[in-house]
Coordinates of C-alpha atoms and ligand atoms in Angstrom, one line a residue:
M5 CA -12.4 14.2 -20.6
L6 CA -14.2 17.6 -21.3
S7 CA -14.9 18.8 -24.8
T8 CA -15.9 21.9 -25.3
D9 CA -15.7 25.0 -28.1
R10 CA -14.7 27.9 -26.1
S11 CA -15.3 30.6 -28.6
L12 CA -17.6 33.4 -27.5
P13 CA -19.5 35.1 -29.8
N14 CA -20.7 38.3 -28.0
T15 CA -17.2 38.9 -26.2
G16 CA -16.1 41.3 -29.2
H17 CA -12.9 40.3 -28.4
R18 CA -11.2 37.0 -28.2
Y19 CA -11.6 36.6 -24.7
V20 CA -10.4 32.8 -24.9
P21 CA -8.6 30.6 -27.6
Q22 CA -10.7 28.4 -29.8
I23 CA -9.7 24.9 -28.6
T24 CA -12.3 22.2 -28.9
S25 CA -10.7 19.8 -26.4
L26 CA -9.6 19.9 -23.0
D27 CA -7.2 16.9 -23.4
I28 CA -4.2 18.9 -22.6
P29 CA -5.9 21.7 -20.9
P30 CA -4.3 25.2 -21.2
S31 CA -3.0 27.1 -18.1
P32 CA -5.8 28.5 -16.2
N33 CA -4.2 31.7 -15.6
Q34 CA -3.9 32.3 -18.8
E35 CA -7.6 32.0 -19.8
L36 CA -10.1 34.4 -19.1
L37 CA -12.9 32.2 -18.5
P38 CA -13.0 29.0 -16.6
L39 CA -11.8 25.7 -18.7
T40 CA -15.0 24.2 -19.0
A41 CA -17.0 27.5 -20.1
K42 CA -19.3 27.0 -23.1
V43 CA -22.2 28.2 -24.7
N44 CA -25.1 25.9 -25.2
S45 CA -27.4 25.5 -27.9
S46 CA -30.0 28.0 -26.2
D47 CA -27.1 30.7 -26.3
N48 CA -26.6 30.4 -22.5
L49 CA -23.0 30.2 -20.8
E50 CA -22.4 26.9 -18.9
I51 CA -19.7 26.0 -16.6
G52 CA -18.8 22.8 -15.3
G53 CA -21.7 21.8 -17.3
C54 CA -24.2 24.0 -15.4
E55 CA -26.3 26.7 -17.0
L56 CA -25.5 30.2 -15.2
R57 CA -29.0 31.3 -15.7
K58 CA -30.5 28.2 -13.9
L59 CA -27.7 28.3 -11.0
V60 CA -29.1 32.0 -10.5
E61 CA -32.3 30.8 -10.6
Q62 CA -31.9 28.1 -8.0
Y63 CA -29.2 29.7 -5.6
G64 CA -30.0 33.4 -6.2
S65 CA -27.7 36.4 -7.1
P66 CA -25.0 37.7 -6.9
L67 CA -23.3 34.2 -6.8
Y68 CA -19.8 32.7 -6.7
I69 CA -19.6 29.9 -9.2
L70 CA -16.2 27.8 -9.0
D71 CA -15.2 25.4 -11.3
E72 CA -13.6 22.5 -10.0
F73 CA -12.1 21.3 -13.1
T74 CA -10.3 24.4 -13.4
L75 CA -9.1 24.5 -9.7
R76 CA -7.5 21.0 -9.8
T77 CA -5.9 21.5 -13.1
A78 CA -4.0 24.4 -11.9
C79 CA -3.1 22.4 -8.9
S80 CA -2.0 19.3 -11.0
Q81 CA -0.1 21.8 -13.4
Y82 CA 1.8 23.2 -10.3
R83 CA 2.4 19.8 -8.8
D84 CA 3.6 17.9 -12.2
S85 CA 5.6 21.0 -13.6
F86 CA 7.8 20.7 -10.4
T87 CA 8.1 17.0 -10.7
T88 CA 9.4 17.7 -14.4
Y89 CA 11.6 20.8 -14.1
Y90 CA 13.0 20.3 -10.6
S91 CA 15.1 17.5 -9.6
G92 CA 15.2 17.9 -6.1
E93 CA 12.2 17.4 -3.6
S94 CA 9.1 19.8 -4.1
Q95 CA 6.0 21.1 -2.6
V96 CA 3.3 23.3 -3.8
I97 CA 1.4 25.2 -0.8
Y98 CA -2.0 27.1 -1.3
A99 CA -2.0 30.7 -0.4
S100 CA -5.2 30.1 1.5
K101 CA -5.7 33.8 1.7
A102 CA -6.7 34.1 -1.7
W103 CA -10.0 32.0 -0.9
S104 CA -10.3 30.1 2.7
C105 CA -13.3 28.0 3.2
L106 CA -13.6 24.3 3.7
A107 CA -14.6 23.1 0.2
V108 CA -11.9 24.9 -1.4
C109 CA -9.6 23.5 1.1
R110 CA -11.1 19.8 0.8
I111 CA -10.7 20.5 -3.2
I112 CA -6.9 21.5 -2.9
D113 CA -5.7 19.0 -0.1
S114 CA -7.3 16.1 -2.5
E115 CA -5.0 17.4 -4.9
N116 CA -1.9 16.8 -2.4
L117 CA -1.0 20.6 -2.2
G118 CA -0.1 22.2 1.2
F119 CA -1.6 25.2 2.6
D120 CA -0.1 28.8 4.0
V121 CA -2.2 30.3 6.5
V122 CA -1.9 33.4 7.7
S123 CA -4.0 33.7 10.7
G124 CA -5.6 31.5 13.3
G125 CA -8.9 31.7 11.6
E126 CA -7.2 30.4 8.2
L127 CA -5.2 27.9 10.3
Y128 CA -8.5 26.6 11.9
T129 CA -10.6 26.4 8.5
T130 CA -7.6 24.3 7.1
L131 CA -7.7 22.0 10.0
E132 CA -11.6 21.5 10.0
A133 CA -11.0 20.7 6.4
G134 CA -9.0 18.2 7.4
V135 CA -5.5 18.9 6.4
D136 CA -2.7 17.3 7.9
K137 CA -0.3 19.7 10.3
D138 CA 2.7 18.8 8.0
K139 CA 1.1 20.2 5.1
I140 CA 0.3 23.6 7.0
Y141 CA 2.5 26.5 6.9
F142 CA 1.8 29.5 9.3
H143 CA 2.7 32.9 8.0
G144 CA 1.8 36.4 9.1
N145 CA 3.8 39.8 10.3
N146 CA 2.2 39.9 13.7
K147 CA 1.2 36.8 15.2
S148 CA -0.2 37.1 18.2
V149 CA 0.8 35.1 21.2
T150 CA -2.5 33.3 21.3
E151 CA -1.9 32.5 17.4
L152 CA 1.6 31.2 18.3
E153 CA 0.4 29.1 20.9
F154 CA -2.2 27.6 18.6
A155 CA 0.6 26.9 15.7
V156 CA 2.7 25.3 18.3
E157 CA 0.1 23.3 19.8
V158 CA -1.2 22.0 16.1
G159 CA 2.3 21.1 15.4
C160 CA 2.6 23.2 11.8
T161 CA 5.7 24.8 10.4
I162 CA 5.6 28.6 11.5
M163 CA 7.2 30.9 9.0
V164 CA 8.8 33.4 11.5
D165 CA 8.5 37.0 10.3
N166 CA 10.2 39.4 13.0
W167 CA 12.1 39.6 16.2
L168 CA 9.3 40.0 18.6
E169 CA 7.9 36.8 17.4
L170 CA 11.1 34.9 17.4
K171 CA 11.5 35.9 21.1
N172 CA 7.8 34.9 22.0
L173 CA 8.1 31.8 20.0
V174 CA 11.1 30.6 21.9
Q175 CA 9.1 30.9 25.1
I176 CA 6.3 29.3 24.2
A177 CA 8.0 26.6 22.3
S178 CA 10.1 25.9 25.6
A179 CA 7.0 25.7 27.7
K180 CA 4.7 24.0 25.4
S181 CA 6.7 21.6 23.0
E182 CA 8.8 18.5 23.7
Q183 CA 10.3 18.6 20.0
P184 CA 12.0 21.4 18.5
V185 CA 9.1 23.7 16.9
P186 CA 9.8 23.7 13.1
I187 CA 10.4 27.2 11.7
M188 CA 11.6 28.9 8.7
I189 CA 12.6 32.6 8.4
R190 CA 11.0 35.2 6.4
L191 CA 13.3 37.7 4.9
T192 CA 12.8 40.9 2.8
P193 CA 14.8 40.2 -0.5
G194 CA 15.1 43.7 -1.7
I195 CA 13.5 42.8 -5.4
E196 CA 11.8 45.1 -6.9
C197 CA 8.7 44.1 -9.2
H198 CA 6.0 45.5 -11.5
T199 CA 2.8 45.6 -9.7
H200 CA 0.4 47.5 -7.8
E201 CA 2.3 49.0 -4.5
Y202 CA -0.4 47.5 -2.2
I203 CA 0.5 44.4 -3.3
R204 CA 4.5 44.3 -3.6
T205 CA 6.2 42.7 -0.5
G206 CA 9.6 42.0 -1.8
H207 CA 11.2 45.6 -1.6
L208 CA 13.2 46.7 1.1
D209 CA 10.9 49.2 2.8
S210 CA 8.3 46.4 3.5
K211 CA 6.5 45.6 6.6
F212 CA 7.0 41.7 6.1
G213 CA 10.2 39.7 7.2
F214 CA 13.4 40.3 8.6
D215 CA 15.9 42.8 7.1
P216 CA 18.5 41.0 5.4
N217 CA 21.4 43.2 7.0
Q218 CA 20.4 41.6 10.3
L219 CA 21.3 37.7 8.9
D220 CA 24.2 37.1 10.6
E221 CA 22.4 38.2 14.0
V222 CA 19.4 35.9 13.1
F223 CA 21.0 33.1 12.4
T224 CA 23.6 33.5 15.6
Y225 CA 20.5 33.3 17.6
L226 CA 18.9 30.8 16.0
S227 CA 22.0 28.7 16.6
Q228 CA 21.7 29.0 20.2
Q229 CA 18.0 27.7 20.6
E230 CA 17.3 24.3 21.3
S231 CA 13.4 24.7 21.5
L232 CA 13.4 26.0 17.4
S233 CA 14.6 23.9 14.8
C234 CA 15.0 26.3 11.6
I235 CA 14.4 24.4 8.6
G236 CA 14.2 26.9 5.8
L237 CA 14.1 30.5 4.5
H238 CA 11.4 32.1 2.8
A239 CA 10.7 35.3 0.6
H240 CA 7.9 36.8 -1.3
I241 CA 7.9 39.6 -3.8
G242 CA 4.6 40.3 -4.3
S243 CA 1.3 39.6 -6.5
Q244 CA 0.0 39.4 -9.9
I245 CA 3.4 39.2 -11.4
F246 CA 3.8 38.7 -15.0
E247 CA 7.8 39.2 -15.2
R248 CA 10.3 36.0 -14.3
Q249 CA 13.4 37.8 -13.8
P250 CA 12.5 38.9 -10.1
H251 CA 11.4 35.4 -9.3
Q252 CA 14.5 34.0 -10.8
D253 CA 16.6 36.7 -9.0
L254 CA 14.7 35.6 -5.8
A255 CA 16.0 32.0 -5.7
S256 CA 19.3 32.9 -6.4
V257 CA 19.5 35.3 -3.3
L258 CA 17.4 32.6 -1.2
V259 CA 20.2 29.7 -2.3
D260 CA 22.8 32.2 -1.2
W261 CA 21.1 33.0 2.3
M262 CA 20.6 29.0 2.7
K263 CA 24.5 28.7 2.4
K264 CA 25.1 31.3 4.8
A265 CA 22.8 29.7 7.3
Q266 CA 24.3 26.0 6.7
G267 CA 27.6 27.9 7.8
Y268 CA 26.1 28.8 11.1
G269 CA 25.5 25.0 11.8
L270 CA 21.4 25.7 10.9
P271 CA 19.7 22.5 9.4
V272 CA 17.9 25.0 6.5
T273 CA 17.4 22.7 3.7
T274 CA 14.0 23.9 2.6
L275 CA 13.3 27.3 0.2
N276 CA 10.1 28.6 -0.3
V277 CA 10.0 31.4 -3.1
G278 CA 6.6 32.6 -2.2
G279 CA 3.6 32.8 -4.8
G280 CA 2.7 35.7 -7.1
L281 CA 2.2 34.6 -10.6
G282 CA -0.2 36.6 -12.3
I283 CA -3.6 35.7 -14.2
K284 CA -5.4 37.0 -17.0
Y285 CA -7.9 39.6 -16.3
I286 CA -8.3 41.3 -19.3
E287 CA -7.2 40.3 -23.3
S288 CA -3.7 42.3 -23.0
D289 CA -2.6 40.3 -19.9
D290 CA -0.1 38.2 -20.7
P291 CA 1.4 36.1 -17.9
P292 CA 3.5 33.0 -18.3
S293 CA 1.8 29.8 -17.9
I294 CA 2.0 27.8 -14.8
S295 CA 4.6 25.5 -16.4
E296 CA 6.8 28.3 -17.5
W297 CA 6.9 30.0 -14.6
V298 CA 7.8 26.8 -12.7
S299 CA 10.2 26.0 -14.8
A300 CA 12.0 29.4 -14.6
V301 CA 12.0 29.1 -10.8
S302 CA 13.4 25.8 -10.7
K303 CA 16.1 26.3 -13.4
A304 CA 17.4 29.4 -11.3
V305 CA 17.4 27.7 -7.8
E306 CA 19.3 24.7 -9.6
N307 CA 21.8 27.1 -11.3
A308 CA 22.2 28.8 -8.0
C309 CA 22.8 25.7 -6.2
N310 CA 25.3 24.6 -8.8
Q311 CA 27.3 27.9 -8.4
A312 CA 27.3 28.0 -4.5
A313 CA 28.2 24.1 -4.8
V314 CA 25.1 23.2 -2.1
P315 CA 22.7 20.4 -2.6
L316 CA 19.4 21.2 -3.7
P317 CA 17.2 22.5 -1.1
K318 CA 13.5 21.3 -0.9
L319 CA 11.8 23.9 -3.0
I320 CA 8.3 25.1 -1.8
A321 CA 6.2 27.6 -4.0
E322 CA 2.8 29.1 -2.7
P323 CA 0.5 30.8 -5.1
G324 CA -2.7 31.9 -4.6
R325 CA -4.2 33.6 -7.5
S326 CA -2.7 32.0 -10.2
L327 CA -4.4 28.4 -8.7
I328 CA -8.1 29.8 -8.0
G329 CA -8.4 33.3 -9.4
S330 CA -9.5 32.0 -12.9
A331 CA -11.5 29.0 -11.6
C332 CA -14.3 31.3 -10.3
V333 CA -17.0 33.9 -12.3
T334 CA -19.3 36.0 -9.8
A335 CA -23.0 36.1 -11.7
Y336 CA -24.7 39.4 -10.9
T337 CA -28.3 40.3 -12.0
V338 CA -28.5 43.5 -14.0
G339 CA -30.8 46.1 -12.5
S340 CA -31.4 50.0 -13.1
R341 CA -29.9 52.0 -16.0
K342 CA -29.1 55.7 -15.9
E343 CA -28.1 57.2 -19.4
I344 CA -26.5 60.6 -19.1
P345 CA -26.4 62.0 -22.8
E346 CA -22.9 62.5 -23.8
F347 CA -21.4 61.3 -20.7
N348 CA -21.9 57.9 -19.5
T349 CA -24.3 55.1 -18.7
Y350 CA -24.5 53.2 -15.6
I351 CA -25.9 49.7 -15.3
A352 CA -26.3 48.7 -11.8
V353 CA -26.0 45.1 -10.7
D354 CA -27.0 43.7 -7.3
G355 CA -23.3 43.4 -5.9
G356 CA -20.6 45.4 -6.1
M357 CA -17.5 46.4 -4.1
S358 CA -18.9 44.4 -0.9
D359 CA -18.4 40.9 -2.8
N360 CA -15.4 42.6 -5.1
P361 CA -13.5 45.1 -3.4
R362 CA -10.6 44.8 -5.7
P363 CA -11.8 47.5 -8.3
I364 CA -12.1 49.9 -5.4
T365 CA -9.0 49.1 -3.4
Y366 CA -6.2 48.3 -6.3
Q367 CA -8.1 49.8 -9.4
S368 CA -8.2 46.1 -10.7
V369 CA -9.9 45.6 -14.2
Y370 CA -12.2 42.9 -15.0
R371 CA -14.4 41.5 -18.1
A372 CA -17.8 40.4 -17.8
V373 CA -20.1 38.4 -20.6
V374 CA -23.9 38.5 -20.6
A375 CA -24.1 35.0 -19.7
N376 CA -28.2 34.3 -20.7
R377 CA -27.7 36.0 -24.3
M378 CA -24.0 34.8 -25.2
S379 CA -24.2 35.7 -28.9
A380 CA -25.9 39.2 -28.5
P381 CA -23.5 41.4 -30.4
I382 CA -21.6 44.3 -28.5
T383 CA -23.3 47.5 -28.8
E384 CA -22.5 49.8 -26.0
E385 CA -19.7 50.8 -23.5
V386 CA -21.0 51.2 -20.0
T387 CA -20.0 51.7 -16.4
L388 CA -20.8 48.7 -14.7
A389 CA -21.7 50.0 -11.1
G390 CA -22.4 48.2 -7.9
K391 CA -25.3 48.9 -5.4
H392 CA -23.1 50.3 -2.5
C393 CA -23.5 54.0 -1.4
E394 CA -20.3 55.0 -2.6
S395 CA -19.6 56.4 -6.3
G396 CA -16.3 54.2 -6.1
D397 CA -18.5 51.4 -6.1
V398 CA -17.6 50.1 -9.8
V399 CA -17.3 46.7 -11.0
I400 CA -15.9 47.6 -14.5
K401 CA -15.4 51.1 -15.5
N402 CA -15.6 50.7 -19.5
A403 CA -17.8 47.5 -19.9
A404 CA -18.2 46.6 -23.6
L405 CA -21.6 45.2 -23.6
P406 CA -24.7 44.0 -25.4
K407 CA -27.4 46.2 -24.3
T408 CA -28.7 44.9 -21.6
E409 CA -32.4 44.7 -19.5
P410 CA -33.0 44.0 -16.2
G411 CA -33.0 40.5 -15.2
D412 CA -30.0 39.6 -17.6
I413 CA -27.3 37.7 -15.8
L414 CA -23.7 39.3 -16.2
A415 CA -20.8 36.9 -15.6
V416 CA -17.6 38.8 -14.5
M417 CA -14.8 36.4 -15.0
D418 CA -11.6 35.6 -12.9
T419 CA -13.0 36.3 -9.4
G420 CA -11.9 33.3 -7.7
A421 CA -8.8 34.9 -6.1
Y422 CA -9.2 37.9 -3.0
N423 CA -12.8 38.3 -3.7
Y424 CA -14.9 36.1 -1.7
S425 CA -11.8 36.2 1.4
M426 CA -11.8 40.1 1.0
A427 CA -15.7 40.7 0.8
S428 CA -17.5 42.8 3.8
N429 CA -20.8 43.5 4.8
Y430 CA -20.6 47.4 3.7
N431 CA -24.2 48.5 3.6
R432 CA -25.4 45.5 5.7
I433 CA -25.5 43.8 2.5
G434 CA -25.2 40.0 3.2
R435 CA -22.3 38.1 1.4
P436 CA -23.3 36.0 -1.5
A437 CA -23.7 32.3 -1.7
A438 CA -20.9 30.3 -3.3
I439 CA -21.0 27.0 -5.2
V440 CA -18.8 24.5 -7.1
V441 CA -19.6 23.3 -10.3
Y442 CA -18.5 19.8 -11.7
E443 CA -19.7 17.6 -14.6
G444 CA -23.2 18.9 -14.5
E445 CA -23.3 19.0 -10.9
A446 CA -23.7 22.2 -8.5
N447 CA -23.5 22.0 -5.0
L448 CA -23.6 24.8 -2.3
I449 CA -20.0 25.3 -0.6
I450 CA -21.1 28.6 1.4
E451 CA -24.4 29.7 2.1
R452 CA -25.9 33.1 1.5
E453 CA -25.7 35.5 4.3
T454 CA -28.9 36.3 5.6
Y455 CA -30.4 39.3 7.3
H456 CA -30.6 37.4 10.5
D457 CA -26.8 36.5 10.1
L458 CA -25.9 40.4 9.8
I459 CA -27.4 41.0 13.2
E460 CA -26.0 37.9 14.8
Q461 CA -22.9 39.0 16.3
D462 CA -24.7 42.6 17.5
R463 CA -25.8 42.7 21.2
L464 CA -27.8 45.1 22.8
P465 CA -26.5 46.1 26.3
E466 CA -29.4 46.0 28.9
R467 CA -29.0 49.8 29.8
L468 CA -30.3 50.5 26.0
V469 CA -32.9 48.2 26.3
K470 CA -34.3 50.0 29.5
H471 CA -33.8 53.2 27.8
Q472 CA -36.3 52.3 25.0
E473 CA -38.9 51.0 27.3
Ligands
LLP16 N1 3.1 34.0 -0.3 C1 2.9 35.1 0.7 C2 3.8 35.3 1.8 C3 1.8 36.1 0.4 O1 2.0 37.6 1.1 C4 0.9 35.8 -0.8 C5 0.0 37.0 -1.0 C6 1.1 35.2 -1.6 C7 2.1 33.8 -1.0 C8 0.6 34.6 -2.5 O2 0.3 35.2 -3.6 P1 -0.5 35.0 -4.9 O3 0.2 33.9 -5.5 O4 -1.8 35.3 -4.9 O5 -0.1 36.4 -5.7 N2 -5.4 41.3 -2.1 C9 -4.4 41.5 -3.2 C10 -3.4 40.6 -3.1 C11 -2.6 40.4 -1.9 C12 -1.8 39.3 -1.9 C13 -1.0 39.0 -0.3 N3 0.0 38.5 -0.5 C14 -5.1 41.3 -4.6 O6 -6.3 41.4 -4.6 O7 -4.6 41.5 -5.3

């Protein structure tokens, strides 16, 4: 078992608790650095037994560095907590929108989790990674007919979001499937929670899911469809949530709806409570641990079932961020420095909004450490800027750092969720490579995009070629 001293001298803040052994690992979502982080004798940050400076030398910069141990720990904590706290059957499925690629899917599949996919592309990726159709749940608020046909052919469970989709699915299922197609219905629970406006989904004015006022109509319709089998209900209230109460409220709302659906003769015996557990991005963030969250949700479902006098459902949760967010850091190389006396100092790195669009999109805040001089004392507050042609392209607004030099390696923490998956090629900058590190070994999982990759999908119509000649 890994053993590591995780106190980080140059942070100035206590970024991580001073633990000396990972025999009982902490909850990854409550940590700033991946669980295997340590400072080696040459004052360099190591993750997964690999020194960041050497990784950057070998694989280039910027670089997503995924710590397999942290990811696996989060998976097992979710899985084992449900076994401990929930008396009925349970399943944890990974919201693959957080980071979908073959290696991530493979690791999570090997931990026995299922998958939430939201597009034909995510479905394709999980299938190519070897995931069994029975572990895949297909979400999305505007699935195309082609995507629905793909899902029916694959045989995964389809999370139906709206009337158009429901009616399209009845036609596709009748034409293409001999067995009733397993579906679950997504409902808007009308539960408010405190998170960024763009990542709230549970309030009534949301584009996701059926309006609960239409429950009777939906259940009546479903009870008349032989080509579909409605096995469950789903709701998701939002993302990066620290409160437990909204999740508990959701559990009891879902149980009430399940009872109602059963009254229509529907075989609804599965409830999916969505994801949403937050992670620690900065010292003051204080999310519940994975096991505390699972315990709160499980108890709420069990209590609601007791009150409603219904048997316990199969319980599904679909976390994304809290599974993978804390398992990754992005390594950047420091470049230019601009000092504006009495105003600000800008330190530019070799990436930015194209590899992490979260600061510019949600004003998300991150922390960074100087990975090649971990004990250097913090001496300045700077704006860590990206390299894109956009003033808002800032990685960290008030970064407390030691004085850096061009060539220093900065590790921005907690970039596992919604970074690679939301990355773009803005300014025709190729997306970084990603590697997975584990017990001293590093392996490439996503190639760095080359200039050639950037123009690969471009086409020059003959007319334009002629025009130039
Ligand atoms: N289930 C559904 C139906 C969802 O829509 C989501 C996230 C999840 C599960 C997983 O939620 P999580 O456990 O990761 O909080 N791009 C934004 C986050 C968007 C979340 C979208 N849905 C960000 O970077 O903060």
